[in-house]
Tab-separated table of C-alpha atoms and ligand atoms in Angstrom:
chain	number	residue	atom	x	y	z
A	1	MET	CA	46.864	1.979	-10.209
A	2	LEU	CA	46.293	5.181	-8.264
A	3	LEU	CA	42.934	5.507	-6.544
A	4	SER	CA	42.212	8.698	-8.489
A	5	GLU	CA	42.853	6.865	-11.780
A	6	ASN	CA	40.532	4.108	-10.682
A	7	ASN	CA	37.787	6.648	-9.872
A	8	TYR	CA	38.339	8.242	-13.261
A	9	LEU	CA	37.867	4.883	-14.977
A	10	CYS	CA	34.708	4.190	-12.969
A	11	ASN	CA	33.285	7.539	-14.079
A	12	GLN	CA	34.090	6.736	-17.699
A	13	ILE	CA	32.344	3.385	-17.384
A	14	GLN	CA	29.372	5.015	-15.696
A	15	LEU	CA	29.029	7.432	-18.597
A	16	MET	CA	28.780	4.542	-21.028
A	17	ILE	CA	26.182	2.614	-19.055
A	18	GLN	CA	22.645	2.935	-20.356
A	19	LEU	CA	19.888	2.006	-17.927
A	20	SER	CA	16.979	-0.003	-19.283
A	21	ASP	CA	13.989	1.781	-20.831
A	22	ARG	CA	11.844	-0.186	-18.404
A	23	LEU	CA	13.693	1.298	-15.441
A	24	LEU	CA	13.778	4.788	-16.916
A	25	ALA	CA	10.012	4.715	-17.445
A	26	MET	CA	9.434	3.836	-13.790
A	27	GLU	CA	8.943	6.570	-11.174
A	28	GLU	CA	10.532	6.319	-7.753
A	29	SER	CA	7.989	5.437	-5.027
A	30	ALA	CA	6.663	8.830	-3.861
A	31	THR	CA	5.933	7.561	-0.349
A	32	ILE	CA	9.458	6.266	0.042
A	33	ALA	CA	10.978	9.376	-1.588
A	34	MET	CA	9.151	11.670	0.826
A	35	SER	CA	10.120	9.644	3.874
A	36	ARG	CA	13.744	9.640	2.701
A	37	LYS	CA	13.617	13.393	2.266
A	38	SER	CA	12.228	13.947	5.765
A	39	ARG	CA	14.865	11.602	7.236
A	40	GLU	CA	17.573	13.669	5.497
A	41	LEU	CA	16.142	16.923	6.849
A	42	LYS	CA	15.932	15.442	10.350
A	43	ALA	CA	19.581	14.374	10.052
A	44	GLN	CA	20.414	18.025	9.275
A	45	GLY	CA	18.872	18.949	12.625
A	46	LEU	CA	15.470	20.175	11.384
A	47	ASP	CA	12.458	19.296	13.516
A	48	VAL	CA	10.477	17.710	10.675
A	49	ILE	CA	7.251	15.853	11.500
A	50	SER	CA	6.843	13.044	9.025
A	51	LEU	CA	3.297	12.020	8.223
A	52	SER	CA	4.438	10.685	4.882
A	53	LEU	CA	4.967	6.974	5.362
A	54	GLY	CA	2.189	4.467	5.841
A	55	GLU	CA	3.777	2.702	8.750
A	56	PRO	CA	2.198	1.971	12.152
A	57	ASP	CA	4.053	3.668	15.000
A	58	PHE	CA	3.285	0.692	17.264
A	59	HIS	CA	5.794	-2.033	18.009
A	60	THR	CA	5.337	-5.624	16.902
A	61	PRO	CA	3.442	-7.490	19.665
A	62	GLN	CA	5.718	-9.332	22.092
A	63	PHE	CA	4.269	-12.799	21.380
A	64	ILE	CA	5.336	-12.421	17.727
A	65	LYS	CA	8.846	-11.348	18.693
A	66	ASP	CA	9.029	-14.320	21.087
A	67	ALA	CA	8.105	-16.669	18.243
A	68	ALA	CA	10.939	-15.197	16.171
A	69	VAL	CA	13.487	-15.699	18.952
A	70	GLU	CA	12.319	-19.261	19.396
A	71	ALA	CA	12.629	-19.842	15.633
A	72	MET	CA	16.239	-18.668	15.692
A	73	GLU	CA	16.999	-20.870	18.661
A	74	GLN	CA	15.451	-23.814	16.856
A	75	ASN	CA	17.673	-23.046	13.860
A	76	TYR	CA	15.026	-22.021	11.373
A	77	THR	CA	17.831	-20.368	9.465
A	78	MET	CA	17.892	-22.092	6.105
A	79	TYR	CA	16.163	-21.695	2.776
A	80	THR	CA	12.467	-22.380	3.092
A	81	PRO	CA	10.050	-23.727	0.468
A	82	VAL	CA	9.599	-20.921	-2.110
A	83	PRO	CA	5.903	-20.232	-1.345
A	84	GLY	CA	6.505	-20.458	2.427
A	85	TYR	CA	6.616	-23.179	5.088
A	86	ASP	CA	3.717	-25.617	4.856
A	87	ASP	CA	2.505	-24.905	8.391
A	88	LEU	CA	2.632	-21.141	7.742
A	89	ARG	CA	0.465	-21.569	4.652
A	90	GLU	CA	-1.883	-23.780	6.661
A	91	SER	CA	-2.190	-21.038	9.291
A	92	ILE	CA	-2.917	-18.475	6.539
A	93	SER	CA	-5.507	-20.810	5.056
A	94	GLU	CA	-7.146	-20.999	8.489
A	95	LYS	CA	-6.966	-17.190	8.871
A	96	PHE	CA	-8.743	-16.747	5.523
A	97	ARG	CA	-11.449	-19.128	6.720
A	98	ARG	CA	-11.785	-17.562	10.170
A	99	ASP	CA	-11.691	-13.852	9.232
A	100	ASN	CA	-12.896	-13.752	5.630
A	101	ASN	CA	-14.966	-16.903	5.192
A	102	LEU	CA	-12.710	-17.766	2.238
A	103	THR	CA	-11.520	-21.247	1.403
A	104	TYR	CA	-7.955	-21.282	0.121
A	105	ASP	CA	-6.102	-24.551	0.116
A	106	LYS	CA	-2.384	-24.427	0.983
A	107	SER	CA	-1.565	-24.831	-2.727
A	108	GLN	CA	-3.422	-21.556	-3.421
A	109	ILE	CA	-1.293	-19.549	-0.982
A	110	VAL	CA	2.072	-17.934	-1.743
A	111	VAL	CA	4.007	-16.040	0.923
A	112	SER	CA	6.335	-13.291	-0.282
A	113	THR	CA	8.714	-10.545	0.817
A	114	GLY	CA	5.931	-8.098	1.664
A	115	ALA	CA	2.615	-7.583	-0.073
A	116	LYS	CA	4.585	-5.401	-2.458
A	117	GLN	CA	6.312	-8.473	-3.825
A	118	SER	CA	3.025	-10.406	-3.800
A	119	ILE	CA	1.569	-7.724	-6.088
A	120	ALA	CA	4.630	-7.689	-8.335
A	121	ASN	CA	4.486	-11.498	-8.609
A	122	VAL	CA	0.828	-11.389	-9.672
A	123	VAL	CA	1.407	-8.649	-12.249
A	124	LEU	CA	4.502	-10.337	-13.696
A	125	SER	CA	2.649	-13.649	-13.822
A	126	LEU	CA	-0.301	-12.262	-15.779
A	127	ILE	CA	0.673	-9.268	-17.876
A	128	ASN	CA	1.986	-9.379	-21.433
A	129	PRO	CA	3.223	-6.185	-23.077
A	130	GLY	CA	0.182	-4.148	-24.103
A	131	ASP	CA	-2.300	-5.837	-21.754
A	132	GLU	CA	-4.552	-3.318	-20.050
A	133	VAL	CA	-4.827	-3.088	-16.287
A	134	ILE	CA	-7.722	-1.136	-14.798
A	135	ILE	CA	-6.748	0.835	-11.718
A	136	PRO	CA	-9.196	3.135	-9.911
A	137	ALA	CA	-7.604	6.425	-8.818
A	138	PRO	CA	-6.712	7.350	-6.157
A	139	TYR	CA	-4.510	4.234	-6.109
A	140	TRP	CA	-1.544	3.144	-4.060
A	141	VAL	CA	1.604	4.533	-5.723
A	142	SER	CA	3.225	1.210	-6.565
A	143	TYR	CA	0.343	-0.309	-8.555
A	144	LEU	CA	0.886	1.838	-11.609
A	145	GLU	CA	4.669	1.529	-11.597
A	146	ILE	CA	4.639	-2.266	-11.191
A	147	VAL	CA	2.253	-2.502	-14.167
A	148	LYS	CA	4.580	-0.273	-16.209
A	149	VAL	CA	7.589	-2.470	-15.385
A	150	ALA	CA	5.619	-5.455	-16.727
A	151	GLU	CA	4.959	-3.380	-19.871
A	152	GLY	CA	1.229	-3.413	-19.189
A	153	VAL	CA	-0.922	-0.394	-19.954
A	154	PRO	CA	-2.548	1.186	-16.900
A	155	VAL	CA	-6.125	2.302	-17.538
A	156	VAL	CA	-7.043	4.687	-14.757
A	157	ILE	CA	-10.642	5.269	-13.695
A	158	ASN	CA	-11.125	8.397	-11.625
A	159	ALA	CA	-13.178	8.117	-8.476
A	160	GLY	CA	-13.539	11.590	-6.978
A	161	ILE	CA	-14.115	12.660	-3.402
A	162	GLU	CA	-17.845	13.120	-4.176
A	163	LYS	CA	-18.045	9.315	-4.644
A	164	ASP	CA	-16.031	8.691	-1.487
A	165	PHE	CA	-13.210	7.782	-3.886
A	166	LYS	CA	-14.877	4.487	-4.875
A	167	ILE	CA	-15.922	3.094	-8.239
A	168	SER	CA	-19.116	1.265	-9.164
A	169	GLY	CA	-19.540	-1.824	-11.314
A	170	ALA	CA	-20.710	0.449	-14.142
A	171	ASP	CA	-17.487	2.519	-13.870
A	172	LEU	CA	-15.473	-0.691	-14.110
A	173	GLU	CA	-17.458	-1.987	-17.063
A	174	ALA	CA	-17.025	1.290	-18.969
A	175	ALA	CA	-13.238	0.847	-18.810
A	176	ILE	CA	-13.167	-2.797	-19.974
A	177	THR	CA	-11.858	-3.429	-23.484
A	178	PRO	CA	-10.853	-6.659	-25.272
A	179	LYS	CA	-7.315	-5.986	-23.973
A	180	THR	CA	-8.252	-5.838	-20.288
A	181	LYS	CA	-6.449	-8.502	-18.299
A	182	LEU	CA	-6.396	-7.294	-14.711
A	183	PHE	CA	-8.257	-4.989	-12.338
A	184	MET	CA	-6.466	-3.927	-9.134
A	185	PHE	CA	-7.732	-2.001	-6.120
A	186	SER	CA	-7.465	-1.831	-2.343
A	187	THR	CA	-10.099	-1.923	0.390
A	188	PRO	CA	-9.633	-0.278	2.859
A	189	CYS	CA	-7.920	1.958	0.343
A	190	ASN	CA	-4.483	3.507	0.463
A	191	PRO	CA	-4.462	6.575	0.105
A	192	THR	CA	-8.115	7.441	0.836
A	193	GLY	CA	-9.099	5.083	3.660
A	194	SER	CA	-12.323	4.327	1.770
A	195	VAL	CA	-13.883	0.952	2.508
A	196	TYR	CA	-16.042	-0.944	0.017
A	197	THR	CA	-19.279	-2.355	1.465
A	198	LYS	CA	-20.553	-5.843	0.651
A	199	GLU	CA	-23.144	-4.338	-1.725
A	200	GLU	CA	-20.501	-2.289	-3.554
A	201	LEU	CA	-18.297	-5.367	-3.973
A	202	GLN	CA	-21.306	-7.369	-5.175
A	203	ASP	CA	-21.898	-4.682	-7.806
A	204	ILE	CA	-18.275	-5.077	-8.984
A	205	ALA	CA	-18.555	-8.880	-8.889
A	206	ASN	CA	-21.694	-8.703	-11.058
A	207	VAL	CA	-19.618	-7.031	-13.771
A	208	LEU	CA	-16.530	-9.202	-13.374
A	209	LYS	CA	-18.456	-12.447	-13.755
A	210	LYS	CA	-19.426	-11.384	-17.278
A	211	TYR	CA	-15.693	-11.281	-18.186
A	212	PRO	CA	-14.251	-14.529	-16.824
A	213	HIS	CA	-10.842	-13.904	-18.445
A	214	ILE	CA	-10.277	-10.771	-16.290
A	215	VAL	CA	-8.500	-11.231	-12.972
A	216	ALA	CA	-9.214	-8.920	-10.025
A	217	MET	CA	-6.500	-8.249	-7.470
A	218	SER	CA	-8.134	-7.253	-4.210
A	219	ASP	CA	-5.547	-5.757	-1.869
A	220	GLU	CA	-6.886	-6.145	1.658
A	221	ILE	CA	-3.752	-5.373	3.652
A	222	TYR	CA	-5.638	-2.857	5.851
A	223	GLU	CA	-8.529	-5.247	6.563
A	224	HIS	CA	-8.241	-5.031	10.346
A	225	ILE	CA	-7.987	-1.235	10.423
A	226	ASN	CA	-11.651	-0.707	9.743
A	227	PHE	CA	-13.843	1.673	11.763
A	228	ILE	CA	-17.186	0.981	10.153
A	229	GLY	CA	-17.860	-2.702	10.538
A	230	LYS	CA	-16.935	-6.060	9.148
A	231	HIS	CA	-14.289	-6.271	6.448
A	232	GLU	CA	-15.675	-7.606	3.177
A	233	SER	CA	-13.598	-9.538	0.625
A	234	LEU	CA	-14.266	-9.565	-3.108
A	235	ALA	CA	-13.475	-13.292	-3.305
A	236	GLN	CA	-16.488	-14.108	-1.087
A	237	PHE	CA	-18.776	-14.080	-4.145
A	238	PRO	CA	-18.680	-17.622	-5.573
A	239	GLU	CA	-19.367	-16.371	-9.093
A	240	VAL	CA	-15.970	-14.563	-9.182
A	241	TYR	CA	-13.934	-16.589	-6.675
A	242	ASN	CA	-11.915	-18.160	-9.512
A	243	GLN	CA	-11.036	-14.725	-10.888
A	244	VAL	CA	-9.881	-13.051	-7.673
A	245	VAL	CA	-6.440	-12.843	-6.098
A	246	THR	CA	-6.707	-11.729	-2.469
A	247	VAL	CA	-3.586	-9.884	-1.256
A	248	ASN	CA	-2.825	-9.427	2.408
A	249	GLY	CA	0.152	-9.181	4.762
A	250	VAL	CA	1.356	-8.540	8.282
A	251	SER	CA	2.925	-5.079	7.861
A	252	LYS	CA	-0.045	-2.992	8.915
A	253	ALA	CA	-2.251	-4.821	11.413
A	254	TRP	CA	0.626	-6.530	13.175
A	255	ALA	CA	3.041	-3.581	12.962
A	256	MET	CA	5.584	-5.707	11.117
A	257	THR	CA	6.669	-3.458	8.243
A	258	GLY	CA	10.348	-4.322	8.597
A	259	TRP	CA	9.821	-8.086	8.794
A	260	ARG	CA	8.680	-8.222	5.139
A	261	LEU	CA	5.852	-10.669	4.735
A	262	GLY	CA	2.852	-10.542	2.441
A	263	TYR	CA	0.732	-13.309	0.962
A	264	ILE	CA	-1.892	-14.125	-1.625
A	265	GLY	CA	-4.821	-16.484	-1.821
A	266	ALA	CA	-5.380	-17.173	-5.514
A	267	PRO	CA	-6.596	-19.621	-8.133
A	268	LYS	CA	-4.119	-22.540	-8.164
A	269	GLU	CA	-2.656	-21.659	-11.586
A	270	ILE	CA	-1.882	-18.077	-10.537
A	271	ALA	CA	-0.404	-19.238	-7.229
A	272	ALA	CA	1.825	-21.683	-9.124
A	273	ALA	CA	2.943	-18.912	-11.488
A	274	CYS	CA	3.813	-16.624	-8.561
A	275	ASP	CA	5.755	-19.460	-6.955
A	276	LYS	CA	7.735	-19.799	-10.219
A	277	VAL	CA	8.479	-16.041	-10.465
A	278	GLN	CA	9.512	-15.891	-6.828
A	279	GLY	CA	11.746	-18.933	-7.186
A	280	GLN	CA	13.853	-16.891	-9.592
A	281	PHE	CA	13.672	-13.515	-7.816
A	282	THR	CA	13.923	-13.983	-4.054
A	283	SER	CA	13.537	-17.729	-3.275
A	284	ALA	CA	11.240	-16.875	-0.358
A	285	THR	CA	10.935	-14.407	2.467
A	286	CYS	CA	12.966	-14.700	5.664
A	287	SER	CA	12.621	-18.005	7.531
A	288	ILE	CA	12.403	-16.323	10.946
A	289	THR	CA	9.741	-13.882	9.770
A	290	GLN	CA	7.745	-16.830	8.480
A	291	ARG	CA	7.856	-18.619	11.843
A	292	ALA	CA	6.875	-15.411	13.674
A	293	THR	CA	3.961	-14.902	11.284
A	294	ILE	CA	2.473	-18.254	12.271
A	295	ALA	CA	1.979	-16.742	15.746
A	296	ALA	CA	0.272	-13.671	14.221
A	297	MET	CA	-1.995	-15.786	12.029
A	298	LYS	CA	-3.087	-17.939	14.961
A	299	ALA	CA	-3.825	-14.970	17.226
A	300	ASP	CA	-7.379	-13.795	17.692
A	301	PRO	CA	-7.673	-10.474	15.806
A	302	SER	CA	-9.542	-9.073	18.815
A	303	VAL	CA	-6.074	-8.442	20.340
A	304	LEU	CA	-5.819	-5.585	17.817
A	305	LYS	CA	-8.757	-3.661	19.259
A	306	ASP	CA	-6.683	-1.134	21.261
A	307	MET	CA	-4.603	-0.282	18.220
A	308	ILE	CA	-7.725	0.141	16.079
A	309	ALA	CA	-9.308	2.359	18.756
A	310	ALA	CA	-6.147	4.494	18.827
A	311	PHE	CA	-6.265	4.900	15.032
A	312	LYS	CA	-9.938	5.839	15.225
A	313	SER	CA	-9.378	8.562	17.771
A	314	ARG	CA	-6.441	9.890	15.721
A	315	ARG	CA	-8.709	9.980	12.687
A	316	GLU	CA	-11.171	12.191	14.628
A	317	LEU	CA	-8.327	14.439	15.724
A	318	VAL	CA	-7.021	14.851	12.170
A	319	LEU	CA	-10.478	15.454	10.677
A	320	LYS	CA	-11.173	18.091	13.348
A	321	GLY	CA	-7.832	19.806	12.668
A	322	LEU	CA	-8.367	19.773	8.898
A	323	ALA	CA	-11.866	21.240	9.309
A	324	GLU	CA	-10.182	24.263	10.891
A	325	ILE	CA	-8.239	24.961	7.685
A	326	PRO	CA	-10.616	26.823	5.366
A	327	GLY	CA	-10.332	25.619	1.778
A	328	LEU	CA	-9.514	21.957	2.499
A	329	ILE	CA	-12.193	19.350	1.850
A	330	ALA	CA	-11.658	16.032	3.595
A	331	ASN	CA	-13.456	12.711	3.208
A	332	GLN	CA	-14.345	10.634	6.271
A	333	PRO	CA	-12.205	7.517	5.833
A	334	GLY	CA	-13.741	4.249	7.002
A	335	GLY	CA	-10.410	2.487	7.488
A	336	ALA	CA	-6.613	2.372	7.074
A	337	PHE	CA	-4.720	5.305	8.631
A	338	TYR	CA	-4.838	7.940	5.933
A	339	VAL	CA	-6.862	11.050	5.141
A	340	PHE	CA	-6.761	12.386	1.608
A	341	PRO	CA	-8.024	15.989	1.545
A	342	ASP	CA	-8.735	17.974	-1.601
A	343	CYS	CA	-6.523	21.062	-1.604
A	344	SER	CA	-7.278	22.390	-5.098
A	345	SER	CA	-8.684	25.667	-3.755
A	346	PHE	CA	-5.097	26.607	-2.886
A	347	PHE	CA	-3.803	26.226	-6.443
A	348	GLY	CA	-2.812	29.620	-7.820
A	349	LYS	CA	-2.070	30.966	-4.320
A	350	LYS	CA	1.340	32.361	-3.524
A	351	TYR	CA	3.967	32.424	-0.835
A	352	GLY	CA	6.425	35.211	-1.563
A	353	ASP	CA	6.732	35.215	-5.320
A	354	LYS	CA	6.268	31.436	-5.711
A	355	VAL	CA	2.940	30.213	-7.043
A	356	ILE	CA	1.524	26.838	-5.956
A	357	HIS	CA	0.286	24.961	-9.013
A	358	ASN	CA	-0.473	21.494	-7.640
A	359	SER	CA	-0.511	19.339	-4.543
A	360	ASP	CA	3.120	18.237	-4.927
A	361	GLU	CA	4.216	21.886	-4.809
A	362	LEU	CA	1.883	22.449	-1.880
A	363	CYS	CA	3.484	19.536	-0.002
A	364	LEU	CA	6.931	20.929	-0.723
A	365	TYR	CA	5.772	24.270	0.690
A	366	LEU	CA	4.323	22.575	3.807
A	367	LEU	CA	7.621	20.756	4.265
A	368	GLU	CA	9.763	23.868	3.893
A	369	GLU	CA	7.515	26.325	5.704
A	370	GLY	CA	5.722	24.083	8.214
A	371	LEU	CA	8.267	21.251	8.558
A	372	VAL	CA	5.513	18.697	8.016
A	373	ALA	CA	6.137	15.922	5.473
A	374	LEU	CA	3.079	14.711	3.551
A	375	VAL	CA	2.722	13.072	0.135
A	376	GLY	CA	1.304	14.975	-2.852
A	377	GLY	CA	-1.571	13.383	-4.754
A	378	GLU	CA	0.028	13.219	-8.203
A	379	SER	CA	1.610	9.807	-7.674
A	380	PHE	CA	-1.668	8.441	-6.280
A	381	GLY	CA	-3.368	9.547	-9.505
A	382	ALA	CA	-5.192	12.413	-7.744
A	383	PRO	CA	-3.324	15.698	-8.187
A	384	ASN	CA	-5.983	17.735	-6.335
A	385	CYS	CA	-5.355	15.942	-3.051
A	386	PHE	CA	-2.557	15.118	-0.641
A	387	ARG	CA	-2.136	12.236	1.792
A	388	ILE	CA	-1.741	12.457	5.538
A	389	SER	CA	-0.665	9.279	7.274
A	390	TYR	CA	-1.938	9.577	10.846
A	391	ALA	CA	0.067	6.630	12.153
A	392	ALA	CA	1.657	8.953	14.719
A	393	SER	CA	0.935	9.912	18.328
A	394	GLU	CA	-1.882	12.372	19.095
A	395	GLU	CA	0.696	14.816	20.402
A	396	THR	CA	2.644	14.673	17.125
A	397	LEU	CA	-0.545	14.979	15.083
A	398	THR	CA	-1.718	18.011	17.078
A	399	LYS	CA	1.622	19.718	16.542
A	400	ALA	CA	1.625	18.881	12.821
A	401	LEU	CA	-1.921	20.184	12.331
A	402	SER	CA	-1.162	23.448	14.043
A	403	ARG	CA	1.947	23.916	11.854
A	404	MET	CA	-0.107	23.118	8.762
A	405	LYS	CA	-2.817	25.566	9.776
A	406	GLU	CA	-0.251	28.308	10.200
A	407	ALA	CA	1.446	27.543	6.871
A	408	PHE	CA	-1.867	27.438	4.985
A	409	ALA	CA	-2.821	30.783	6.493
A	410	LYS	CA	0.292	32.362	4.962
A	411	LEU	CA	-0.837	31.537	1.411
A	412	SER	CA	-2.632	34.316	-0.396
B	1	PMP	N1	-0.701	-2.578	-0.498
B	1	PMP	C1	-1.012	-1.399	0.034
B	1	PMP	C2	-2.345	-0.804	-0.264
B	1	PMP	C3	-0.085	-0.717	0.856
B	1	PMP	O1	-0.402	0.440	1.390
B	1	PMP	C4	1.163	-1.294	1.069
B	1	PMP	C5	2.187	-0.484	1.842
B	1	PMP	N2	2.807	-1.041	2.777
B	1	PMP	C6	1.434	-2.548	0.505
B	1	PMP	C7	0.481	-3.155	-0.283
B	1	PMP	C8	2.745	-3.257	0.685
B	1	PMP	O2	2.967	-3.626	1.992
B	1	PMP	P1	4.195	-4.545	2.424
B	1	PMP	O3	5.055	-4.732	1.247
B	1	PMP	O4	4.853	-3.827	3.542
B	1	PMP	O5	3.577	-5.832	2.887
B	2	LIG	N1	2.638	1.421	1.844
B	2	LIG	C1	3.176	2.449	2.676
B	2	LIG	C2	2.790	3.795	2.143
B	2	LIG	O1	1.973	3.897	1.271
B	2	LIG	C3	4.643	2.255	2.910
B	2	LIG	C4	5.575	2.760	1.843
B	2	LIG	C5	5.571	1.932	0.626
B	2	LIG	O2	5.683	0.712	0.755
B	2	LIG	O3	5.418	2.521	-0.425
B	2	LIG	O4	3.285	4.779	2.642
């Protein structure tokens, strides 16, 4: 058969293929879409500054890389137990005890291919079609879409900038219905950087304990990137410990985004369910990554202090730059490496004959006019805001802010 005939046949087959409703209902990850777009523009020779992806610009510490090399040399190259090597889970159990004062036995820990898969495992393990999942907005983009794939119903509670983007126990309780199955949030939060205090978590725990059938997924992947004090975990309150799944991972603090390792500490039954899901989907995450993570888990988190100090000084730089753009209102994030300013005063403004209606259009304008890639707030459930990831050098941030300032000034 001629190649052209073969292509023709492929096209015919493609036309007949119908993707699943589940897939069609799911949005592409906005963070990943924006970083792809800026990569494409860079490949075309444009000097785009990408502040779109939540990815540390530091390299993985050498002692972790050394552990990976050693693992390869020792032939850790085969399938591993589905929830992770025993000694890795023991080291995570010890980390939970050391850093979070949480007791999770090895059987309560499941290691996955990034915290993203940990979250997907939990949602797929718990959600039946029609179950409601309470998600405070602004939320991380993937929460809502993972819930939709599981045919759950996201119930979004809005937490505005005036509340430092956080919800109270009363806000949570107002959203609970007989169909509520899961509540999911992050602290420090992506995209706002907001950090829940112990008192605020206690307030949420006081509500949760009245509904023992509701599970709370507390995503604490940014725990170490905290500028305001000790990280607090929701699972620390004994009255809700059996209802909480604590999610964490090595991507952020240990600059290991490409290694793909996340984990949960959870009630035994939920951990066992996640183990079952994962056994069918991915078997486990990479054996070498798992060995390297043991080194990260055993390290004293004080080795991260220089990185945290660098993020803090970048936060000051970004907040100062944003304050010089009249019309933007920024929160003061307590952690993570994001700022999430409100840009709604620019809606209705024009560049040429194009009107900006929302933050996604504003981000497109800033990309085209200022060559700065950011992520619009729509996919974080907050269309009045946009996200800046300041995981970039101070030089890059200064340049980006000056381009943004210039582009904003052209809107009228
Ligand atoms: N949770 C939050 C809040 C995140 O920002 C991210 C993004 N990396 C993840 C989970 C997933 O992280 P990973 O899959 O890289 O471990
Ligand atoms: N979590 C990061 C972000 O929000 C990385 C991208 C992703 O996993 O969606 O940008």
